[in-house]
C-alpha cells in the first residue's frame, strides 16, 4: 500500500534538497573564492606584493567578493534547510544549530565588508594615498577579513557539532555521517580558537589544520551529498 507523504514530510524533503544544493554550490564557490583567488592574490605580511597582485587582477578580486556574497546567500538557505530538516528529530538542537549558522553568516558578512573596503581603497584615487600607505590599508582590510572570518569559523564549528548531535539522535541518518559532522565541527572550532587566542602556536596550528583538513571538508560536504541522495526521500515512518 502506497502512502502519501504528510505536508511536514514534504517540507522536510524539500529542505534536504535545498540545503544539499546550497552546500554544494557554496563549496564550489569557496574553492574558487578562497582556494584559488584569495590564496593567489594575498601574500601574508607583504602589503606591497598583495597590492600589486590585486591591481594586476582587479576583476579577479571583484569576483572573489562576488563569490563571498554568493556564499553568504547560500548560507542563509542552509540555515533554514538544516533547521527544517532536523526539526522533526530534535526541535531544540535543530533550532540551536540554525541560530548558530545564522550567527556565523552574520559574522561572515561583517568580514566580507572589509574586502569591499579593500577594493574601494585600491580604486578610490581621490584618497591621494602613497603607494606604501595604500598597500598597508589594503592589507589591513584583508587581514581584518581573515581575522573576523576565523572567529566566525569557531561559531561555524559549534553549529556543525549541534547538527551532528541531532543526526546522532536518530536512526534515519547514518552514524558515520553524523560522526564526521561532529568531528568536522570540533576541528573547525579547535583550529580557529588556536589561531585567535594562541597566536604563538600558529605554526603548529597550521600543521594541525592541514592534518584535519580532510575531516573538516568531508564532514559537512558528506552530509550535503547524503541530503541530496537519501535525505530527499526520507520519511518519518
JSON list of C-alpha atoms in Angstrom, two decimals:
[
{"chain": "A", "resi": 1, "resn": "UNK", "atom": "CA", "xyz": [0.00, 0.00, 0.00]},
{"chain": "A", "resi": 2, "resn": "UNK", "atom": "CA", "xyz": [1.39, 3.38, -1.04]},
{"chain": "A", "resi": 3, "resn": "UNK", "atom": "CA", "xyz": [1.03, 6.16, 1.49]},
{"chain": "A", "resi": 4, "resn": "UNK", "atom": "CA", "xyz": [1.21, 9.83, 0.67]},
{"chain": "A", "resi": 5, "resn": "UNK", "atom": "CA", "xyz": [3.70, 12.00, 2.47]},
{"chain": "A", "resi": 6, "resn": "UNK", "atom": "CA", "xyz": [2.36, 14.45, 5.01]},
{"chain": "A", "resi": 7, "resn": "UNK", "atom": "CA", "xyz": [2.94, 18.20, 4.44]},
{"chain": "A", "resi": 8, "resn": "UNK", "atom": "CA", "xyz": [5.66, 18.05, 7.14]},
{"chain": "A", "resi": 9, "resn": "UNK", "atom": "CA", "xyz": [7.43, 15.22, 5.33]},
{"chain": "A", "resi": 10, "resn": "UNK", "atom": "CA", "xyz": [7.21, 17.07, 2.02]},
{"chain": "A", "resi": 11, "resn": "UNK", "atom": "CA", "xyz": [8.72, 20.17, 3.63]},
{"chain": "A", "resi": 12, "resn": "UNK", "atom": "CA", "xyz": [11.48, 18.09, 5.22]},
{"chain": "A", "resi": 13, "resn": "UNK", "atom": "CA", "xyz": [12.34, 16.53, 1.87]},
{"chain": "A", "resi": 14, "resn": "UNK", "atom": "CA", "xyz": [12.33, 19.92, 0.12]},
{"chain": "A", "resi": 15, "resn": "UNK", "atom": "CA", "xyz": [14.60, 21.27, 2.87]},
{"chain": "A", "resi": 16, "resn": "UNK", "atom": "CA", "xyz": [17.01, 18.39, 2.23]},
{"chain": "A", "resi": 17, "resn": "UNK", "atom": "CA", "xyz": [17.19, 19.22, -1.47]},
{"chain": "A", "resi": 18, "resn": "UNK", "atom": "CA", "xyz": [17.55, 22.97, -0.97]},
{"chain": "A", "resi": 19, "resn": "UNK", "atom": "CA", "xyz": [20.23, 22.71, 1.73]},
{"chain": "A", "resi": 20, "resn": "UNK", "atom": "CA", "xyz": [22.09, 19.98, -0.19]},
{"chain": "A", "resi": 21, "resn": "UNK", "atom": "CA", "xyz": [22.20, 22.03, -3.40]},
{"chain": "A", "resi": 22, "resn": "UNK", "atom": "CA", "xyz": [23.16, 25.16, -1.45]},
{"chain": "A", "resi": 23, "resn": "UNK", "atom": "CA", "xyz": [26.02, 23.31, 0.27]},
{"chain": "A", "resi": 24, "resn": "UNK", "atom": "CA", "xyz": [27.43, 22.01, -3.00]},
{"chain": "A", "resi": 25, "resn": "UNK", "atom": "CA", "xyz": [27.17, 25.44, -4.64]},
{"chain": "A", "resi": 26, "resn": "UNK", "atom": "CA", "xyz": [28.78, 27.02, -1.60]},
{"chain": "A", "resi": 27, "resn": "UNK", "atom": "CA", "xyz": [31.64, 24.51, -1.66]},
{"chain": "A", "resi": 28, "resn": "UNK", "atom": "CA", "xyz": [32.41, 25.12, -5.34]},
{"chain": "A", "resi": 29, "resn": "UNK", "atom": "CA", "xyz": [32.25, 28.88, -4.82]},
{"chain": "A", "resi": 30, "resn": "UNK", "atom": "CA", "xyz": [34.53, 28.71, -1.77]},
{"chain": "A", "resi": 31, "resn": "UNK", "atom": "CA", "xyz": [37.09, 26.67, -3.72]},
{"chain": "A", "resi": 32, "resn": "UNK", "atom": "CA", "xyz": [37.21, 29.49, -6.27]},
{"chain": "A", "resi": 33, "resn": "UNK", "atom": "CA", "xyz": [36.99, 32.49, -3.92]},
{"chain": "A", "resi": 34, "resn": "UNK", "atom": "CA", "xyz": [39.25, 31.30, -1.10]},
{"chain": "A", "resi": 35, "resn": "UNK", "atom": "CA", "xyz": [41.13, 28.35, -2.53]},
{"chain": "A", "resi": 36, "resn": "UNK", "atom": "CA", "xyz": [42.09, 29.99, -5.81]},
{"chain": "A", "resi": 37, "resn": "UNK", "atom": "CA", "xyz": [41.68, 33.78, -5.86]},
{"chain": "A", "resi": 38, "resn": "UNK", "atom": "CA", "xyz": [42.41, 34.79, -2.25]},
{"chain": "A", "resi": 39, "resn": "UNK", "atom": "CA", "xyz": [45.32, 32.42, -1.80]},
{"chain": "A", "resi": 40, "resn": "UNK", "atom": "CA", "xyz": [46.92, 33.53, -5.06]},
{"chain": "A", "resi": 41, "resn": "UNK", "atom": "CA", "xyz": [46.49, 37.30, -4.62]},
{"chain": "A", "resi": 42, "resn": "UNK", "atom": "CA", "xyz": [47.11, 37.79, -0.90]},
{"chain": "A", "resi": 43, "resn": "UNK", "atom": "CA", "xyz": [50.63, 37.37, 0.43]},
{"chain": "A", "resi": 44, "resn": "UNK", "atom": "CA", "xyz": [50.62, 37.39, 4.24]},
{"chain": "A", "resi": 45, "resn": "UNK", "atom": "CA", "xyz": [52.86, 40.11, 5.64]},
{"chain": "A", "resi": 46, "resn": "UNK", "atom": "CA", "xyz": [53.71, 41.51, 2.21]},
{"chain": "A", "resi": 47, "resn": "UNK", "atom": "CA", "xyz": [51.48, 44.53, 1.64]},
{"chain": "A", "resi": 48, "resn": "UNK", "atom": "CA", "xyz": [53.28, 45.78, -1.47]},
{"chain": "A", "resi": 49, "resn": "UNK", "atom": "CA", "xyz": [53.09, 42.48, -3.35]},
{"chain": "A", "resi": 50, "resn": "UNK", "atom": "CA", "xyz": [49.47, 41.98, -2.31]},
{"chain": "A", "resi": 51, "resn": "UNK", "atom": "CA", "xyz": [48.55, 45.41, -3.66]},
{"chain": "A", "resi": 52, "resn": "UNK", "atom": "CA", "xyz": [50.39, 44.76, -6.93]},
{"chain": "A", "resi": 53, "resn": "UNK", "atom": "CA", "xyz": [48.61, 41.42, -7.31]},
{"chain": "A", "resi": 54, "resn": "UNK", "atom": "CA", "xyz": [45.19, 42.99, -6.77]},
{"chain": "A", "resi": 55, "resn": "UNK", "atom": "CA", "xyz": [45.93, 45.90, -9.12]},
{"chain": "A", "resi": 56, "resn": "UNK", "atom": "CA", "xyz": [47.04, 43.42, -11.79]},
{"chain": "A", "resi": 57, "resn": "UNK", "atom": "CA", "xyz": [43.96, 41.23, -11.28]},
{"chain": "A", "resi": 58, "resn": "UNK", "atom": "CA", "xyz": [41.22, 43.68, -10.33]},
{"chain": "A", "resi": 59, "resn": "UNK", "atom": "CA", "xyz": [38.43, 41.68, -11.98]},
{"chain": "A", "resi": 60, "resn": "UNK", "atom": "CA", "xyz": [39.57, 38.53, -10.21]},
{"chain": "A", "resi": 61, "resn": "UNK", "atom": "CA", "xyz": [39.50, 40.28, -6.82]},
{"chain": "A", "resi": 62, "resn": "UNK", "atom": "CA", "xyz": [35.98, 41.56, -7.52]},
{"chain": "A", "resi": 63, "resn": "UNK", "atom": "CA", "xyz": [34.93, 38.05, -8.50]},
{"chain": "A", "resi": 64, "resn": "UNK", "atom": "CA", "xyz": [36.25, 36.85, -5.13]},
{"chain": "A", "resi": 65, "resn": "UNK", "atom": "CA", "xyz": [33.99, 39.37, -3.39]},
{"chain": "A", "resi": 66, "resn": "UNK", "atom": "CA", "xyz": [31.08, 38.22, -5.55]},
{"chain": "A", "resi": 67, "resn": "UNK", "atom": "CA", "xyz": [31.91, 34.65, -4.57]},
{"chain": "A", "resi": 68, "resn": "UNK", "atom": "CA", "xyz": [31.69, 35.51, -0.88]},
{"chain": "A", "resi": 69, "resn": "UNK", "atom": "CA", "xyz": [28.34, 37.21, -1.46]},
{"chain": "A", "resi": 70, "resn": "UNK", "atom": "CA", "xyz": [27.07, 34.01, -3.10]},
{"chain": "A", "resi": 71, "resn": "UNK", "atom": "CA", "xyz": [28.37, 32.04, -0.10]},
{"chain": "A", "resi": 72, "resn": "UNK", "atom": "CA", "xyz": [26.51, 34.36, 2.29]},
{"chain": "A", "resi": 73, "resn": "UNK", "atom": "CA", "xyz": [23.24, 33.91, 0.37]},
{"chain": "A", "resi": 74, "resn": "UNK", "atom": "CA", "xyz": [23.58, 30.13, 0.15]},
{"chain": "A", "resi": 75, "resn": "UNK", "atom": "CA", "xyz": [24.43, 30.04, 3.87]},
{"chain": "A", "resi": 76, "resn": "UNK", "atom": "CA", "xyz": [21.01, 31.53, 4.60]},
{"chain": "A", "resi": 77, "resn": "UNK", "atom": "CA", "xyz": [19.37, 28.71, 2.66]},
{"chain": "A", "resi": 78, "resn": "UNK", "atom": "CA", "xyz": [21.46, 26.17, 4.56]},
{"chain": "A", "resi": 79, "resn": "UNK", "atom": "CA", "xyz": [20.46, 27.70, 7.92]},
{"chain": "A", "resi": 80, "resn": "UNK", "atom": "CA", "xyz": [16.80, 27.38, 7.02]},
{"chain": "A", "resi": 81, "resn": "UNK", "atom": "CA", "xyz": [17.16, 23.99, 5.31]},
{"chain": "A", "resi": 82, "resn": "UNK", "atom": "CA", "xyz": [19.07, 22.36, 8.17]},
{"chain": "A", "resi": 83, "resn": "UNK", "atom": "CA", "xyz": [16.53, 23.62, 10.69]},
{"chain": "A", "resi": 84, "resn": "UNK", "atom": "CA", "xyz": [13.53, 22.37, 8.72]},
{"chain": "A", "resi": 85, "resn": "UNK", "atom": "CA", "xyz": [15.15, 19.00, 8.00]},
{"chain": "A", "resi": 86, "resn": "UNK", "atom": "CA", "xyz": [16.41, 18.37, 11.55]},
{"chain": "A", "resi": 87, "resn": "UNK", "atom": "CA", "xyz": [13.42, 19.81, 13.44]},
{"chain": "A", "resi": 88, "resn": "UNK", "atom": "CA", "xyz": [11.39, 16.56, 13.45]},
{"chain": "A", "resi": 89, "resn": "UNK", "atom": "CA", "xyz": [14.31, 14.71, 15.07]},
{"chain": "A", "resi": 90, "resn": "UNK", "atom": "CA", "xyz": [15.14, 17.20, 17.84]},
{"chain": "A", "resi": 91, "resn": "UNK", "atom": "CA", "xyz": [13.48, 20.66, 17.73]},
{"chain": "A", "resi": 92, "resn": "UNK", "atom": "CA", "xyz": [15.73, 22.18, 20.41]},
{"chain": "A", "resi": 93, "resn": "UNK", "atom": "CA", "xyz": [19.09, 21.25, 18.92]},
{"chain": "A", "resi": 94, "resn": "UNK", "atom": "CA", "xyz": [17.79, 21.96, 15.40]},
{"chain": "A", "resi": 95, "resn": "UNK", "atom": "CA", "xyz": [16.88, 25.50, 16.44]},
{"chain": "A", "resi": 96, "resn": "UNK", "atom": "CA", "xyz": [20.25, 25.94, 18.16]},
{"chain": "A", "resi": 97, "resn": "UNK", "atom": "CA", "xyz": [22.05, 24.73, 15.03]},
{"chain": "A", "resi": 98, "resn": "UNK", "atom": "CA", "xyz": [20.02, 27.07, 12.85]},
{"chain": "A", "resi": 99, "resn": "UNK", "atom": "CA", "xyz": [20.71, 30.13, 15.01]},
{"chain": "A", "resi": 100, "resn": "UNK", "atom": "CA", "xyz": [24.43, 29.30, 15.23]},
{"chain": "A", "resi": 101, "resn": "UNK", "atom": "CA", "xyz": [24.61, 29.04, 11.45]},
{"chain": "A", "resi": 102, "resn": "UNK", "atom": "CA", "xyz": [22.79, 32.34, 11.09]},
{"chain": "A", "resi": 103, "resn": "UNK", "atom": "CA", "xyz": [25.17, 33.97, 13.57]},
{"chain": "A", "resi": 104, "resn": "UNK", "atom": "CA", "xyz": [28.09, 32.62, 11.55]},
{"chain": "A", "resi": 105, "resn": "UNK", "atom": "CA", "xyz": [26.58, 34.07, 8.38]},
{"chain": "A", "resi": 106, "resn": "UNK", "atom": "CA", "xyz": [26.24, 37.49, 10.02]},
{"chain": "A", "resi": 107, "resn": "UNK", "atom": "CA", "xyz": [29.89, 37.30, 11.15]},
{"chain": "A", "resi": 108, "resn": "UNK", "atom": "CA", "xyz": [30.99, 36.30, 7.65]},
{"chain": "A", "resi": 109, "resn": "UNK", "atom": "CA", "xyz": [29.06, 39.26, 6.22]},
{"chain": "A", "resi": 110, "resn": "UNK", "atom": "CA", "xyz": [30.95, 41.59, 8.56]},
{"chain": "A", "resi": 111, "resn": "UNK", "atom": "CA", "xyz": [34.22, 40.01, 7.43]},
{"chain": "A", "resi": 112, "resn": "UNK", "atom": "CA", "xyz": [33.42, 40.35, 3.72]},
{"chain": "A", "resi": 113, "resn": "UNK", "atom": "CA", "xyz": [32.63, 44.05, 4.20]},
{"chain": "A", "resi": 114, "resn": "UNK", "atom": "CA", "xyz": [36.36, 44.52, 4.79]},
{"chain": "A", "resi": 115, "resn": "UNK", "atom": "CA", "xyz": [37.13, 43.03, 1.37]},
{"chain": "A", "resi": 116, "resn": "UNK", "atom": "CA", "xyz": [34.73, 45.61, -0.07]},
{"chain": "A", "resi": 117, "resn": "UNK", "atom": "CA", "xyz": [36.68, 48.30, 1.82]},
{"chain": "A", "resi": 118, "resn": "UNK", "atom": "CA", "xyz": [39.95, 46.92, 0.44]},
{"chain": "A", "resi": 119, "resn": "UNK", "atom": "CA", "xyz": [38.55, 47.03, -3.08]},
{"chain": "A", "resi": 120, "resn": "UNK", "atom": "CA", "xyz": [37.44, 50.63, -2.52]},
{"chain": "A", "resi": 121, "resn": "UNK", "atom": "CA", "xyz": [40.89, 51.60, -1.25]},
{"chain": "A", "resi": 122, "resn": "UNK", "atom": "CA", "xyz": [42.54, 50.24, -4.38]},
{"chain": "A", "resi": 123, "resn": "UNK", "atom": "CA", "xyz": [40.15, 52.03, -6.74]},
{"chain": "A", "resi": 124, "resn": "UNK", "atom": "CA", "xyz": [39.50, 55.31, -4.91]},
{"chain": "A", "resi": 125, "resn": "UNK", "atom": "CA", "xyz": [42.07, 57.66, -6.40]},
{"chain": "A", "resi": 126, "resn": "UNK", "atom": "CA", "xyz": [40.57, 60.61, -4.51]},
{"chain": "A", "resi": 127, "resn": "UNK", "atom": "CA", "xyz": [42.16, 59.29, -1.30]},
{"chain": "A", "resi": 128, "resn": "UNK", "atom": "CA", "xyz": [45.50, 60.59, -2.59]},
{"chain": "A", "resi": 129, "resn": "UNK", "atom": "CA", "xyz": [47.46, 57.87, -0.81]},
{"chain": "A", "resi": 130, "resn": "UNK", "atom": "CA", "xyz": [51.09, 56.97, -1.38]},
{"chain": "A", "resi": 131, "resn": "UNK", "atom": "CA", "xyz": [51.66, 53.50, -2.78]},
{"chain": "A", "resi": 132, "resn": "UNK", "atom": "CA", "xyz": [53.01, 52.31, 0.56]},
{"chain": "A", "resi": 133, "resn": "UNK", "atom": "CA", "xyz": [50.08, 53.74, 2.50]},
{"chain": "A", "resi": 134, "resn": "UNK", "atom": "CA", "xyz": [47.58, 52.26, 0.07]},
{"chain": "A", "resi": 135, "resn": "UNK", "atom": "CA", "xyz": [49.28, 48.87, 0.34]},
{"chain": "A", "resi": 136, "resn": "UNK", "atom": "CA", "xyz": [49.17, 48.98, 4.14]},
{"chain": "A", "resi": 137, "resn": "UNK", "atom": "CA", "xyz": [45.49, 49.96, 4.23]},
{"chain": "A", "resi": 138, "resn": "UNK", "atom": "CA", "xyz": [44.56, 47.31, 1.67]},
{"chain": "A", "resi": 139, "resn": "UNK", "atom": "CA", "xyz": [46.37, 44.55, 3.53]},
{"chain": "A", "resi": 140, "resn": "UNK", "atom": "CA", "xyz": [44.94, 45.83, 6.82]},
{"chain": "A", "resi": 141, "resn": "UNK", "atom": "CA", "xyz": [41.40, 45.42, 5.49]},
{"chain": "A", "resi": 142, "resn": "UNK", "atom": "CA", "xyz": [42.19, 41.96, 4.16]},
{"chain": "A", "resi": 143, "resn": "UNK", "atom": "CA", "xyz": [43.73, 40.97, 7.49]},
{"chain": "A", "resi": 144, "resn": "UNK", "atom": "CA", "xyz": [40.57, 42.17, 9.25]},
{"chain": "A", "resi": 145, "resn": "UNK", "atom": "CA", "xyz": [38.52, 40.00, 6.89]},
{"chain": "A", "resi": 146, "resn": "UNK", "atom": "CA", "xyz": [40.63, 36.95, 7.72]},
{"chain": "A", "resi": 147, "resn": "UNK", "atom": "CA", "xyz": [40.52, 37.58, 11.49]},
{"chain": "A", "resi": 148, "resn": "UNK", "atom": "CA", "xyz": [36.74, 38.10, 11.64]},
{"chain": "A", "resi": 149, "resn": "UNK", "atom": "CA", "xyz": [36.09, 35.12, 9.38]},
{"chain": "A", "resi": 150, "resn": "UNK", "atom": "CA", "xyz": [38.36, 32.97, 11.55]},
{"chain": "A", "resi": 151, "resn": "UNK", "atom": "CA", "xyz": [36.33, 33.95, 14.63]},
{"chain": "A", "resi": 152, "resn": "UNK", "atom": "CA", "xyz": [33.18, 33.12, 12.71]},
{"chain": "A", "resi": 153, "resn": "UNK", "atom": "CA", "xyz": [34.51, 29.66, 11.97]},
{"chain": "A", "resi": 154, "resn": "UNK", "atom": "CA", "xyz": [34.55, 28.95, 15.72]},
{"chain": "A", "resi": 155, "resn": "UNK", "atom": "CA", "xyz": [30.78, 29.53, 15.67]},
{"chain": "A", "resi": 156, "resn": "UNK", "atom": "CA", "xyz": [30.52, 27.51, 12.47]},
{"chain": "A", "resi": 157, "resn": "UNK", "atom": "CA", "xyz": [32.20, 24.60, 14.21]},
{"chain": "A", "resi": 158, "resn": "UNK", "atom": "CA", "xyz": [29.73, 24.77, 17.10]},
{"chain": "A", "resi": 159, "resn": "UNK", "atom": "CA", "xyz": [26.92, 24.75, 14.54]},
{"chain": "A", "resi": 160, "resn": "UNK", "atom": "CA", "xyz": [28.25, 21.54, 12.98]},
{"chain": "A", "resi": 161, "resn": "UNK", "atom": "CA", "xyz": [28.57, 19.92, 16.40]},
{"chain": "A", "resi": 162, "resn": "UNK", "atom": "CA", "xyz": [24.90, 20.73, 17.09]},
{"chain": "A", "resi": 163, "resn": "UNK", "atom": "CA", "xyz": [23.92, 19.34, 13.68]},
{"chain": "A", "resi": 164, "resn": "UNK", "atom": "CA", "xyz": [25.91, 16.19, 14.39]},
{"chain": "A", "resi": 165, "resn": "UNK", "atom": "CA", "xyz": [24.24, 15.67, 17.76]},
{"chain": "A", "resi": 166, "resn": "UNK", "atom": "CA", "xyz": [20.81, 15.90, 16.16]},
{"chain": "A", "resi": 167, "resn": "UNK", "atom": "CA", "xyz": [21.88, 13.46, 13.45]},
{"chain": "A", "resi": 168, "resn": "UNK", "atom": "CA", "xyz": [23.21, 11.01, 16.03]},
{"chain": "A", "resi": 169, "resn": "UNK", "atom": "CA", "xyz": [19.91, 11.12, 17.92]},
{"chain": "A", "resi": 170, "resn": "UNK", "atom": "CA", "xyz": [18.06, 9.43, 15.05]},
{"chain": "A", "resi": 171, "resn": "UNK", "atom": "CA", "xyz": [18.48, 6.14, 13.22]},
{"chain": "A", "resi": 172, "resn": "UNK", "atom": "CA", "xyz": [17.41, 7.79, 9.97]},
{"chain": "A", "resi": 173, "resn": "UNK", "atom": "CA", "xyz": [20.85, 9.34, 9.43]},
{"chain": "A", "resi": 174, "resn": "UNK", "atom": "CA", "xyz": [23.90, 7.03, 9.21]},
{"chain": "A", "resi": 175, "resn": "UNK", "atom": "CA", "xyz": [26.10, 7.14, 12.31]},
{"chain": "A", "resi": 176, "resn": "UNK", "atom": "CA", "xyz": [29.23, 7.57, 10.18]},
{"chain": "A", "resi": 177, "resn": "UNK", "atom": "CA", "xyz": [27.82, 10.72, 8.57]},
{"chain": "A", "resi": 178, "resn": "UNK", "atom": "CA", "xyz": [26.76, 12.03, 11.99]},
{"chain": "A", "resi": 179, "resn": "UNK", "atom": "CA", "xyz": [30.19, 11.34, 13.49]},
{"chain": "A", "resi": 180, "resn": "UNK", "atom": "CA", "xyz": [32.01, 13.01, 10.59]},
{"chain": "A", "resi": 181, "resn": "UNK", "atom": "CA", "xyz": [29.89, 16.15, 11.04]},
{"chain": "A", "resi": 182, "resn": "UNK", "atom": "CA", "xyz": [30.74, 16.26, 14.79]},
{"chain": "A", "resi": 183, "resn": "UNK", "atom": "CA", "xyz": [34.46, 15.72, 14.08]},
{"chain": "A", "resi": 184, "resn": "UNK", "atom": "CA", "xyz": [34.38, 18.46, 11.42]},
{"chain": "A", "resi": 185, "resn": "UNK", "atom": "CA", "xyz": [32.72, 20.87, 13.85]},
{"chain": "A", "resi": 186, "resn": "UNK", "atom": "CA", "xyz": [35.17, 20.11, 16.63]},
{"chain": "A", "resi": 187, "resn": "UNK", "atom": "CA", "xyz": [38.09, 20.54, 14.19]},
{"chain": "A", "resi": 188, "resn": "UNK", "atom": "CA", "xyz": [36.87, 23.94, 12.93]},
{"chain": "A", "resi": 189, "resn": "UNK", "atom": "CA", "xyz": [36.33, 25.29, 16.45]},
{"chain": "A", "resi": 190, "resn": "UNK", "atom": "CA", "xyz": [39.62, 23.94, 17.80]},
{"chain": "A", "resi": 191, "resn": "UNK", "atom": "CA", "xyz": [41.73, 25.24, 14.91]},
{"chain": "A", "resi": 192, "resn": "UNK", "atom": "CA", "xyz": [40.28, 28.73, 14.95]},
{"chain": "A", "resi": 193, "resn": "UNK", "atom": "CA", "xyz": [40.31, 29.05, 18.74]},
{"chain": "A", "resi": 194, "resn": "UNK", "atom": "CA", "xyz": [44.02, 28.32, 18.49]},
{"chain": "A", "resi": 195, "resn": "UNK", "atom": "CA", "xyz": [44.51, 30.82, 15.66]},
{"chain": "A", "resi": 196, "resn": "UNK", "atom": "CA", "xyz": [42.61, 33.52, 17.52]},
{"chain": "A", "resi": 197, "resn": "UNK", "atom": "CA", "xyz": [43.71, 33.01, 21.11]},
{"chain": "A", "resi": 198, "resn": "UNK", "atom": "CA", "xyz": [47.06, 31.18, 20.96]},
{"chain": "A", "resi": 199, "resn": "UNK", "atom": "CA", "xyz": [48.88, 33.00, 18.14]},
{"chain": "A", "resi": 200, "resn": "UNK", "atom": "CA", "xyz": [52.29, 31.88, 19.40]},
{"chain": "A", "resi": 201, "resn": "UNK", "atom": "CA", "xyz": [51.38, 28.36, 18.23]},
{"chain": "A", "resi": 202, "resn": "UNK", "atom": "CA", "xyz": [50.42, 29.46, 14.71]},
{"chain": "A", "resi": 203, "resn": "UNK", "atom": "CA", "xyz": [52.97, 27.18, 13.06]},
{"chain": "A", "resi": 204, "resn": "UNK", "atom": "CA", "xyz": [51.70, 24.13, 14.95]},
{"chain": "A", "resi": 205, "resn": "UNK", "atom": "CA", "xyz": [48.09, 25.21, 14.33]},
{"chain": "A", "resi": 206, "resn": "UNK", "atom": "CA", "xyz": [48.78, 25.38, 10.60]},
{"chain": "A", "resi": 207, "resn": "UNK", "atom": "CA", "xyz": [50.17, 21.84, 10.64]},
{"chain": "A", "resi": 208, "resn": "UNK", "atom": "CA", "xyz": [47.20, 20.63, 12.67]},
{"chain": "A", "resi": 209, "resn": "UNK", "atom": "CA", "xyz": [44.80, 22.33, 10.26]},
{"chain": "A", "resi": 210, "resn": "UNK", "atom": "CA", "xyz": [46.47, 20.54, 7.35]},
{"chain": "A", "resi": 211, "resn": "UNK", "atom": "CA", "xyz": [46.02, 17.18, 9.09]},
{"chain": "A", "resi": 212, "resn": "UNK", "atom": "CA", "xyz": [42.37, 17.89, 9.94]},
{"chain": "A", "resi": 213, "resn": "UNK", "atom": "CA", "xyz": [41.51, 19.36, 6.54]},
{"chain": "A", "resi": 214, "resn": "UNK", "atom": "CA", "xyz": [40.04, 16.12, 5.21]},
{"chain": "A", "resi": 215, "resn": "UNK", "atom": "CA", "xyz": [37.51, 15.57, 8.04]},
{"chain": "A", "resi": 216, "resn": "UNK", "atom": "CA", "xyz": [36.69, 19.30, 8.06]},
{"chain": "A", "resi": 217, "resn": "UNK", "atom": "CA", "xyz": [35.74, 19.19, 4.38]},
{"chain": "A", "resi": 218, "resn": "UNK", "atom": "CA", "xyz": [34.24, 15.69, 4.26]},
{"chain": "A", "resi": 219, "resn": "UNK", "atom": "CA", "xyz": [32.02, 16.20, 7.32]},
{"chain": "A", "resi": 220, "resn": "UNK", "atom": "CA", "xyz": [29.69, 18.91, 6.05]},
{"chain": "A", "resi": 221, "resn": "UNK", "atom": "CA", "xyz": [30.09, 18.10, 2.36]},
{"chain": "A", "resi": 222, "resn": "UNK", "atom": "CA", "xyz": [29.35, 14.43, 3.03]},
{"chain": "A", "resi": 223, "resn": "UNK", "atom": "CA", "xyz": [26.19, 15.41, 4.88]},
{"chain": "A", "resi": 224, "resn": "UNK", "atom": "CA", "xyz": [25.18, 17.63, 1.95]},
{"chain": "A", "resi": 225, "resn": "UNK", "atom": "CA", "xyz": [25.63, 14.78, -0.54]},
{"chain": "A", "resi": 226, "resn": "UNK", "atom": "CA", "xyz": [23.65, 12.45, 1.75]},
{"chain": "A", "resi": 227, "resn": "UNK", "atom": "CA", "xyz": [20.83, 15.00, 1.92]},
{"chain": "A", "resi": 228, "resn": "UNK", "atom": "CA", "xyz": [20.61, 15.05, -1.87]},
{"chain": "A", "resi": 229, "resn": "UNK", "atom": "CA", "xyz": [20.87, 11.28, -2.32]},
{"chain": "A", "resi": 230, "resn": "UNK", "atom": "CA", "xyz": [18.95, 9.93, 0.69]},
{"chain": "A", "resi": 231, "resn": "UNK", "atom": "CA", "xyz": [17.56, 12.87, 2.67]},
{"chain": "A", "resi": 232, "resn": "UNK", "atom": "CA", "xyz": [15.23, 13.93, -0.12]},
{"chain": "A", "resi": 233, "resn": "UNK", "atom": "CA", "xyz": [13.45, 10.56, 0.05]},
{"chain": "A", "resi": 234, "resn": "UNK", "atom": "CA", "xyz": [13.41, 10.29, 3.84]},
{"chain": "A", "resi": 235, "resn": "UNK", "atom": "CA", "xyz": [10.17, 9.55, 5.65]},
{"chain": "A", "resi": 236, "resn": "UNK", "atom": "CA", "xyz": [9.44, 9.61, 9.36]},
{"chain": "A", "resi": 237, "resn": "UNK", "atom": "CA", "xyz": [7.63, 6.25, 9.28]}
]
